[in-house]
Amino acid sequence: MAARTSAKFQISRGARPGFSLIEVLIVVLIMGIVLGMTGSLLGGFYNMFEASEDQSSARMRAQDVFNILSTPIQNAGIGVPSADLEHAFTFTGVDSLPKVEFGMLTWPAPLSIASGDNQPFDDLSGNQLRVVYGVPTGIKHIGAEIPPEPSGPSKPHKTSFSFERQIGDRQIIDAGDVVSLDPYYMKEIDSNATTASLLGFPGADMMPVLIYSKVTPFAGTTRELNIYNNPLSYVPSPDYFGANTIRSNLDVFMIRGAWVYVDSDDTFCFLNIHSPIFRDAGFPTPGGSPATPPPHTDPLFSGFMIEGIAGIWFETDADPDYSWRYLKVDVLTEGDALDEKRDASRAALEAKWNARGVSLKPGVYYEEFSKVIRTRNLQR
């Protein structure tokens, strides 16, 4: 019996049955399915990564635009009257200068919108924005109250306001004719009428003031800055108390002007209006403001720029009771991919933005973002 058992074992080890054709085909089919699924999965991961990258770059561009616009829109109108900017930004009889003009004098209001390239800035929606706003300096007027001049056209009032040399960790540095407050730059007025010489104080029916000379020497921890203060050209509403009065402990703001638009190269432009550059270049408009918005490639351009912005749209409420209480900003941004086939939402964007004068390029991913920014300081 032991011999028979051994024979069976040998027969079992020696049997080598071959694979049938059907079994081979099944194995090949399974491998093909696995490889196909793997390839589809990798392709899906790649497409998802590409879409995520597009969406991330588009969202980052839109967020950059909103970050730039939020503070100017929220601070629009600080230290500036709601009307008659021509008088607010024209100073006559300033020392030896016969007339000092700033580029915002032709603007109709601290916040205004234009629709199209050559339209006046009197629309409730459009693709261009002009804003006159205040930049906080971190210092306060700690001197006595400065009363306003009588209403009506007259020479600016020559006066001064007092402030501390240092507030917190910010220190005012005396550099000859220039007074700098880190990180801002205040400068004495000269023939070029740079906006670095414009200051403003919060309140109703306030007028911007002009730095006309160097500061006085220190008196302890305080010093004085000499300014010209324009009178109001109109009788203020009795609803507002203390018009054009610079009171003690008021914050000091730098007055700035900006022109916001998208140029033909799909670049968002936040053009700073500071007269010397434009006036020296021979722009004929008062105060040195350009007649048309220059592209970001113009050597005279000065301000913020963000590439990959296909279009921008500003809109406020048509109801006069709510107009300019807020500003809705739509931004059409581009992704970074050169070949995109995600056309599901493109048709709706194209129909919306074509009506606004924006042409979408083939093979580029687009996404729209919106933000509502409330105004805080506009008189209505």
Short mmCIF file of C-alpha atoms in Angstrom, two decimals:
data_model
loop_
_atom_site.label_atom_id
_atom_site.label_comp_id
_atom_site.label_asym_id
_atom_site.label_seq_id
_atom_site.Cartn_x
_atom_site.Cartn_y
_atom_site.Cartn_z
CA MET A 1 0.00 0.00 0.00
CA ALA A 2 2.89 2.34 0.65
CA ALA A 3 4.03 1.93 -2.97
CA ARG A 4 0.63 2.84 -4.35
CA THR A 5 0.45 5.98 -2.23
CA SER A 6 3.82 7.11 -3.53
CA ALA A 7 2.70 6.57 -7.13
CA LYS A 8 -0.34 8.73 -6.66
CA PHE A 9 1.80 11.52 -5.25
CA GLN A 10 4.13 11.39 -8.21
CA ILE A 11 1.28 11.49 -10.69
CA SER A 12 -0.21 14.50 -8.89
CA ARG A 13 3.09 16.45 -9.03
CA GLY A 14 3.73 15.60 -12.62
CA ALA A 15 0.35 16.89 -13.92
CA ARG A 16 0.74 20.34 -15.62
CA PRO A 17 -2.59 21.22 -17.22
CA GLY A 18 -2.33 24.21 -19.73
CA PHE A 19 -4.57 27.34 -19.79
CA SER A 20 -7.38 27.25 -22.26
CA LEU A 21 -7.91 29.99 -24.80
CA ILE A 22 -11.01 31.14 -22.96
CA GLU A 23 -9.10 31.54 -19.71
CA VAL A 24 -6.41 33.58 -21.46
CA LEU A 25 -9.04 35.84 -23.03
CA ILE A 26 -10.72 36.35 -19.66
CA VAL A 27 -7.40 37.38 -18.09
CA VAL A 28 -6.66 39.78 -20.95
CA LEU A 29 -10.17 41.25 -20.67
CA ILE A 30 -9.81 41.78 -16.92
CA MET A 31 -6.41 43.44 -17.38
CA GLY A 32 -7.84 45.68 -20.09
CA ILE A 33 -10.70 46.73 -17.82
CA VAL A 34 -8.33 47.45 -14.94
CA LEU A 35 -5.94 49.43 -17.12
CA GLY A 36 -8.82 51.34 -18.68
CA MET A 37 -10.26 52.21 -15.29
CA THR A 38 -6.82 53.26 -14.10
CA GLY A 39 -6.35 55.49 -17.14
CA SER A 40 -9.80 57.01 -16.72
CA LEU A 41 -9.14 57.60 -13.04
CA LEU A 42 -5.82 59.30 -13.75
CA GLY A 43 -7.44 61.38 -16.47
CA GLY A 44 -10.21 62.37 -14.08
CA PHE A 45 -7.67 63.38 -11.45
CA TYR A 46 -5.85 65.50 -14.03
CA ASN A 47 -9.03 67.19 -15.22
CA MET A 48 -10.09 67.83 -11.64
CA PHE A 49 -6.68 69.29 -10.82
CA GLU A 50 -6.84 71.51 -13.91
CA ALA A 51 -10.34 72.69 -13.06
CA SER A 52 -9.35 73.33 -9.44
CA GLU A 53 -6.28 75.27 -10.55
CA ASP A 54 -8.39 77.39 -12.90
CA GLN A 55 -10.99 78.09 -10.25
CA SER A 56 -8.35 78.91 -7.64
CA SER A 57 -6.48 81.35 -9.88
CA ALA A 58 -9.74 82.97 -10.99
CA ARG A 59 -10.93 83.31 -7.39
CA MET A 60 -7.60 84.74 -6.24
CA ARG A 61 -7.70 87.38 -8.96
CA ALA A 62 -11.24 88.38 -8.02
CA GLN A 63 -10.32 88.54 -4.33
CA ASP A 64 -7.37 90.81 -5.14
CA VAL A 65 -9.74 93.18 -6.96
CA PHE A 66 -12.18 93.22 -4.04
CA ASN A 67 -9.37 93.83 -1.55
CA ILE A 68 -8.17 96.84 -3.54
CA LEU A 69 -11.65 98.34 -3.93
CA SER A 70 -13.09 97.75 -0.45
CA THR A 71 -11.26 100.50 1.44
CA PRO A 72 -11.62 103.27 -1.20
CA ILE A 73 -15.36 102.59 -1.61
CA GLN A 74 -15.97 102.38 2.14
CA ASN A 75 -13.96 105.59 2.69
CA ALA A 76 -15.39 107.44 -0.31
CA GLY A 77 -16.41 110.99 0.53
CA ILE A 78 -14.43 111.43 3.75
CA GLY A 79 -13.53 115.10 4.12
CA VAL A 80 -15.16 115.97 0.78
CA PRO A 81 -18.53 117.64 0.09
CA SER A 82 -21.21 115.70 -1.74
CA ALA A 83 -21.24 118.24 -4.58
CA ASP A 84 -19.22 121.10 -6.09
CA LEU A 85 -15.91 119.28 -6.25
CA GLU A 86 -14.62 122.05 -8.53
CA HIS A 87 -14.57 124.43 -5.59
CA ALA A 88 -13.30 121.75 -3.20
CA PHE A 89 -10.26 120.97 -5.33
CA THR A 90 -9.41 124.48 -6.53
CA PHE A 91 -7.31 126.70 -4.27
CA THR A 92 -6.61 130.32 -5.17
CA GLY A 93 -4.27 132.77 -3.48
CA VAL A 94 -2.05 130.11 -1.90
CA ASP A 95 1.12 132.04 -1.04
CA SER A 96 2.88 132.77 -4.34
CA LEU A 97 0.82 130.28 -6.37
CA PRO A 98 -2.04 131.97 -8.29
CA LYS A 99 -4.16 128.81 -8.51
CA VAL A 100 -3.76 125.21 -7.42
CA GLU A 101 -6.00 122.62 -9.10
CA PHE A 102 -6.41 118.89 -8.58
CA GLY A 103 -7.56 116.32 -11.12
CA MET A 104 -10.77 115.47 -9.25
CA LEU A 105 -12.27 118.94 -9.70
CA THR A 106 -14.18 117.92 -12.85
CA TRP A 107 -15.71 114.84 -11.23
CA PRO A 108 -19.42 115.10 -10.40
CA ALA A 109 -19.32 113.36 -6.99
CA PRO A 110 -17.01 111.45 -4.65
CA LEU A 111 -18.34 108.22 -6.18
CA SER A 112 -19.45 108.12 -9.82
CA ILE A 113 -19.95 105.51 -12.57
CA ALA A 114 -19.65 105.64 -16.35
CA SER A 115 -20.95 103.12 -18.87
CA GLY A 116 -18.78 102.82 -21.97
CA ASP A 117 -15.58 104.57 -22.95
CA ASN A 118 -16.86 108.07 -23.63
CA GLN A 119 -19.88 108.42 -21.38
CA PRO A 120 -20.17 111.05 -18.62
CA PHE A 121 -19.87 109.73 -15.08
CA ASP A 122 -23.56 110.05 -14.23
CA ASP A 123 -24.81 106.45 -14.57
CA LEU A 124 -26.07 104.00 -11.97
CA SER A 125 -24.20 101.12 -13.62
CA GLY A 126 -21.19 100.83 -15.88
CA ASN A 127 -17.65 99.56 -16.38
CA GLN A 128 -15.73 102.56 -15.00
CA LEU A 129 -15.63 104.04 -11.52
CA ARG A 130 -14.19 107.23 -10.12
CA VAL A 131 -13.76 107.56 -6.38
CA VAL A 132 -12.47 110.29 -4.06
CA TYR A 133 -11.59 108.66 -0.75
CA GLY A 134 -9.66 109.07 2.47
CA VAL A 135 -6.65 107.05 3.58
CA PRO A 136 -6.35 106.87 7.39
CA THR A 137 -3.05 108.19 8.71
CA GLY A 138 -3.40 107.09 12.32
CA ILE A 139 -3.02 110.63 13.70
CA LYS A 140 -5.56 113.00 15.27
CA HIS A 141 -5.95 116.74 15.48
CA ILE A 142 -5.31 117.43 19.15
CA GLY A 143 -5.36 121.22 18.95
CA ALA A 144 -8.19 123.69 19.38
CA GLU A 145 -11.28 123.69 17.20
CA ILE A 146 -10.78 125.37 13.82
CA PRO A 147 -13.97 127.21 12.82
CA PRO A 148 -15.03 127.42 9.17
CA GLU A 149 -14.73 130.45 6.96
CA PRO A 150 -18.01 132.10 5.91
CA SER A 151 -19.77 130.39 3.01
CA GLY A 152 -19.14 131.73 -0.44
CA PRO A 153 -16.13 132.24 -2.71
CA SER A 154 -13.15 133.75 -0.94
CA LYS A 155 -9.50 133.05 -0.33
CA PRO A 156 -8.60 129.94 1.64
CA HIS A 157 -8.16 130.37 5.36
CA LYS A 158 -4.57 130.05 6.52
CA THR A 159 -4.38 128.09 9.76
CA SER A 160 -2.73 125.06 11.37
CA PHE A 161 -3.66 121.90 13.24
CA SER A 162 -1.73 120.13 15.96
CA PHE A 163 -0.88 116.46 16.27
CA GLU A 164 1.32 114.21 18.33
CA ARG A 165 4.74 113.21 17.09
CA GLN A 166 4.03 109.55 17.72
CA ILE A 167 0.87 107.47 18.15
CA GLY A 168 1.49 103.86 19.09
CA ASP A 169 4.46 102.62 17.09
CA ARG A 170 4.01 105.16 14.25
CA GLN A 171 6.35 108.11 14.24
CA ILE A 172 6.36 111.28 12.20
CA ILE A 173 9.77 111.86 10.65
CA ASP A 174 10.98 115.34 9.79
CA ALA A 175 13.01 115.35 6.56
CA GLY A 176 13.45 119.00 5.72
CA ASP A 177 10.50 120.22 3.68
CA VAL A 178 8.74 116.87 3.84
CA VAL A 179 6.72 115.44 6.69
CA SER A 180 6.35 111.68 6.39
CA LEU A 181 4.11 109.47 8.46
CA ASP A 182 5.10 105.88 7.94
CA PRO A 183 3.73 104.30 5.74
CA TYR A 184 2.08 107.40 4.25
CA TYR A 185 3.60 110.40 2.53
CA MET A 186 2.51 113.97 3.19
CA LYS A 187 4.15 116.75 1.23
CA GLU A 188 4.09 120.51 1.16
CA ILE A 189 2.22 122.02 -1.78
CA ASP A 190 4.21 122.99 -4.84
CA SER A 191 3.42 124.11 -8.38
CA ASN A 192 2.61 120.53 -9.42
CA ALA A 193 -0.29 120.16 -7.00
CA THR A 194 0.40 116.60 -5.94
CA THR A 195 -2.40 114.93 -3.99
CA ALA A 196 0.12 114.11 -1.26
CA SER A 197 -0.58 117.65 -0.02
CA LEU A 198 -4.34 117.08 0.47
CA LEU A 199 -5.77 116.22 3.88
CA GLY A 200 -9.32 115.65 5.04
CA PHE A 201 -11.33 115.43 8.24
CA PRO A 202 -14.50 113.36 8.75
CA GLY A 203 -17.86 115.04 9.09
CA ALA A 204 -20.73 116.46 7.06
CA ASP A 205 -20.08 119.25 4.55
CA MET A 206 -16.35 119.18 5.08
CA MET A 207 -13.78 120.61 2.67
CA PRO A 208 -10.32 119.19 1.97
CA VAL A 209 -7.37 121.20 3.26
CA LEU A 210 -4.03 121.91 1.64
CA ILE A 211 -0.60 121.63 3.27
CA TYR A 212 1.08 124.89 2.30
CA SER A 213 4.29 125.05 4.34
CA LYS A 214 6.63 123.20 6.66
CA VAL A 215 5.58 122.26 10.14
CA THR A 216 6.41 124.44 13.09
CA PRO A 217 9.06 123.28 15.59
CA PHE A 218 8.15 120.73 18.20
CA ALA A 219 6.38 121.91 21.33
CA GLY A 220 6.93 119.02 23.68
CA THR A 221 5.48 115.92 22.02
CA THR A 222 3.26 117.83 19.58
CA ARG A 223 3.75 119.91 16.49
CA GLU A 224 1.65 121.93 14.05
CA LEU A 225 1.11 121.53 10.33
CA ASN A 226 0.18 124.65 8.37
CA ILE A 227 -2.81 124.31 6.05
CA TYR A 228 -5.19 126.25 3.83
CA ASN A 229 -8.86 125.62 4.52
CA ASN A 230 -11.36 126.41 1.75
CA PRO A 231 -14.79 127.76 2.70
CA LEU A 232 -17.95 126.04 1.53
CA SER A 233 -19.41 127.44 -1.68
CA TYR A 234 -22.97 126.70 -0.55
CA VAL A 235 -25.13 127.04 2.54
CA PRO A 236 -25.08 123.67 4.34
CA SER A 237 -28.22 121.86 5.39
CA PRO A 238 -29.40 122.69 8.93
CA ASP A 239 -29.73 118.95 9.48
CA TYR A 240 -25.96 118.70 9.75
CA PHE A 241 -24.31 120.39 12.72
CA GLY A 242 -20.87 121.94 12.57
CA ALA A 243 -20.28 122.05 8.81
CA ASN A 244 -16.64 122.40 7.73
CA THR A 245 -15.47 122.63 11.33
CA ILE A 246 -12.24 120.86 12.27
CA ARG A 247 -12.88 119.71 15.82
CA SER A 248 -10.49 118.42 18.43
CA ASN A 249 -9.67 114.70 18.26
CA LEU A 250 -10.81 114.32 14.65
CA ASP A 251 -8.91 111.71 12.66
CA VAL A 252 -6.69 112.97 9.85
CA PHE A 253 -7.04 111.36 6.41
CA MET A 254 -5.05 111.67 3.22
CA ILE A 255 -7.37 112.59 0.32
CA ARG A 256 -6.87 110.51 -2.80
CA GLY A 257 -8.58 110.07 -6.16
CA ALA A 258 -8.71 106.92 -8.28
CA TRP A 259 -10.04 105.83 -11.67
CA VAL A 260 -11.00 102.13 -11.88
CA TYR A 261 -11.40 100.22 -15.17
CA VAL A 262 -10.22 97.22 -17.21
CA ASP A 263 -7.99 98.00 -20.19
CA SER A 264 -7.88 96.27 -23.58
CA ASP A 265 -5.23 93.80 -22.34
CA ASP A 266 -7.61 92.27 -19.79
CA THR A 267 -5.84 94.02 -16.92
CA PHE A 268 -7.62 95.57 -13.95
CA CYS A 269 -6.37 99.14 -13.44
CA PHE A 270 -6.65 101.25 -10.29
CA LEU A 271 -5.18 104.53 -11.53
CA ASN A 272 -4.03 106.96 -8.84
CA ILE A 273 -4.85 110.56 -9.74
CA HIS A 274 -1.87 112.61 -8.64
CA SER A 275 -1.45 115.60 -10.84
CA PRO A 276 2.30 116.01 -11.40
CA ILE A 277 2.68 112.98 -13.66
CA PHE A 278 -0.26 113.83 -15.90
CA ARG A 279 0.30 117.57 -15.92
CA ASP A 280 3.96 117.26 -16.83
CA ALA A 281 2.95 115.00 -19.72
CA GLY A 282 0.84 117.77 -21.19
CA PHE A 283 -2.69 116.53 -20.47
CA PRO A 284 -4.93 119.54 -21.13
CA THR A 285 -7.62 118.75 -18.57
CA PRO A 286 -7.74 120.81 -15.35
CA GLY A 287 -5.63 119.57 -12.50
CA GLY A 288 -3.65 117.24 -14.71
CA SER A 289 -6.16 114.37 -14.80
CA PRO A 290 -6.03 112.33 -18.05
CA ALA A 291 -8.95 112.72 -20.45
CA THR A 292 -9.09 108.98 -21.14
CA PRO A 293 -7.92 106.09 -18.96
CA PRO A 294 -4.40 105.05 -19.96
CA PRO A 295 -3.56 101.34 -20.33
CA HIS A 296 -1.41 99.69 -17.69
CA THR A 297 1.50 99.66 -20.17
CA ASP A 298 1.52 103.46 -20.36
CA PRO A 299 4.69 104.80 -18.67
CA LEU A 300 2.50 107.38 -16.94
CA PHE A 301 0.36 104.74 -15.26
CA SER A 302 0.65 104.74 -11.49
CA GLY A 303 -1.45 102.49 -9.30
CA PHE A 304 -2.53 98.89 -8.87
CA MET A 305 -2.94 96.42 -11.72
CA ILE A 306 -4.08 92.78 -11.88
CA GLU A 307 -3.80 90.74 -15.06
CA GLY A 308 -6.40 88.17 -16.07
CA ILE A 309 -9.45 90.38 -15.40
CA ALA A 310 -11.68 90.22 -18.48
CA GLY A 311 -14.34 92.65 -17.28
CA ILE A 312 -15.70 94.65 -14.33
CA TRP A 313 -19.13 96.10 -13.69
CA PHE A 314 -20.31 98.55 -11.03
CA GLU A 315 -23.94 98.98 -10.06
CA THR A 316 -25.96 100.77 -7.39
CA ASP A 317 -29.67 100.84 -6.65
CA ALA A 318 -31.91 102.72 -9.08
CA ASP A 319 -34.21 103.78 -6.23
CA PRO A 320 -33.06 107.28 -5.21
CA ASP A 321 -33.71 106.45 -1.56
CA TYR A 322 -31.14 103.67 -1.72
CA SER A 323 -28.73 104.81 -4.44
CA TRP A 324 -25.11 104.87 -3.33
CA ARG A 325 -25.86 103.18 -0.02
CA TYR A 326 -24.00 100.26 -1.48
CA LEU A 327 -22.08 99.37 -4.61
CA LYS A 328 -22.32 95.94 -6.26
CA VAL A 329 -19.13 94.92 -8.06
CA ASP A 330 -19.12 92.10 -10.63
CA VAL A 331 -15.74 90.79 -11.77
CA LEU A 332 -15.16 88.42 -14.71
CA THR A 333 -11.85 86.65 -14.20
CA GLU A 334 -9.78 84.27 -16.31
CA GLY A 335 -8.22 80.94 -15.41
CA ASP A 336 -4.71 79.91 -16.42
CA ALA A 337 -5.53 76.96 -18.72
CA LEU A 338 -5.04 77.47 -22.45
CA ASP A 339 -7.41 74.73 -23.59
CA GLU A 340 -10.69 74.37 -21.76
CA LYS A 341 -13.74 72.31 -22.69
CA ARG A 342 -15.95 73.15 -19.73
CA ASP A 343 -18.62 75.03 -21.68
CA ALA A 344 -21.61 74.44 -19.43
CA SER A 345 -21.53 77.87 -17.75
CA ARG A 346 -19.65 79.71 -20.49
CA ALA A 347 -22.74 80.38 -22.61
CA ALA A 348 -24.52 82.20 -19.78
CA LEU A 349 -21.42 84.28 -18.97
CA GLU A 350 -20.91 85.12 -22.62
CA ALA A 351 -24.49 86.31 -23.05
CA LYS A 352 -24.28 88.47 -19.90
CA TRP A 353 -20.89 90.05 -20.51
CA ASN A 354 -21.23 90.54 -24.27
CA ALA A 355 -24.02 92.99 -23.45
CA ARG A 356 -21.51 94.84 -21.27
CA GLY A 357 -18.99 95.12 -24.09
CA VAL A 358 -16.73 92.21 -23.07
CA SER A 359 -15.73 89.52 -25.58
CA LEU A 360 -14.73 86.12 -24.20
CA LYS A 361 -11.70 84.46 -25.76
CA PRO A 362 -11.89 80.87 -27.01
CA GLY A 363 -10.04 78.23 -25.00
CA VAL A 364 -10.01 80.30 -21.77
CA TYR A 365 -11.83 79.45 -18.56
CA TYR A 366 -13.96 82.30 -17.13
CA GLU A 367 -15.69 82.71 -13.81
CA GLU A 368 -17.75 85.55 -12.37
CA PHE A 369 -17.56 86.79 -8.80
CA SER A 370 -19.68 89.46 -7.11
CA LYS A 371 -19.39 91.48 -3.93
CA VAL A 372 -21.60 94.16 -2.37
CA ILE A 373 -19.60 96.93 -0.66
CA ARG A 374 -21.46 99.37 1.58
CA THR A 375 -20.54 103.03 1.55
CA ARG A 376 -20.07 104.66 4.94
CA ASN A 377 -19.35 108.34 4.43
CA LEU A 378 -21.31 109.63 1.43
CA GLN A 379 -23.76 112.44 2.05
CA ARG A 380 -27.12 111.89 0.40
#
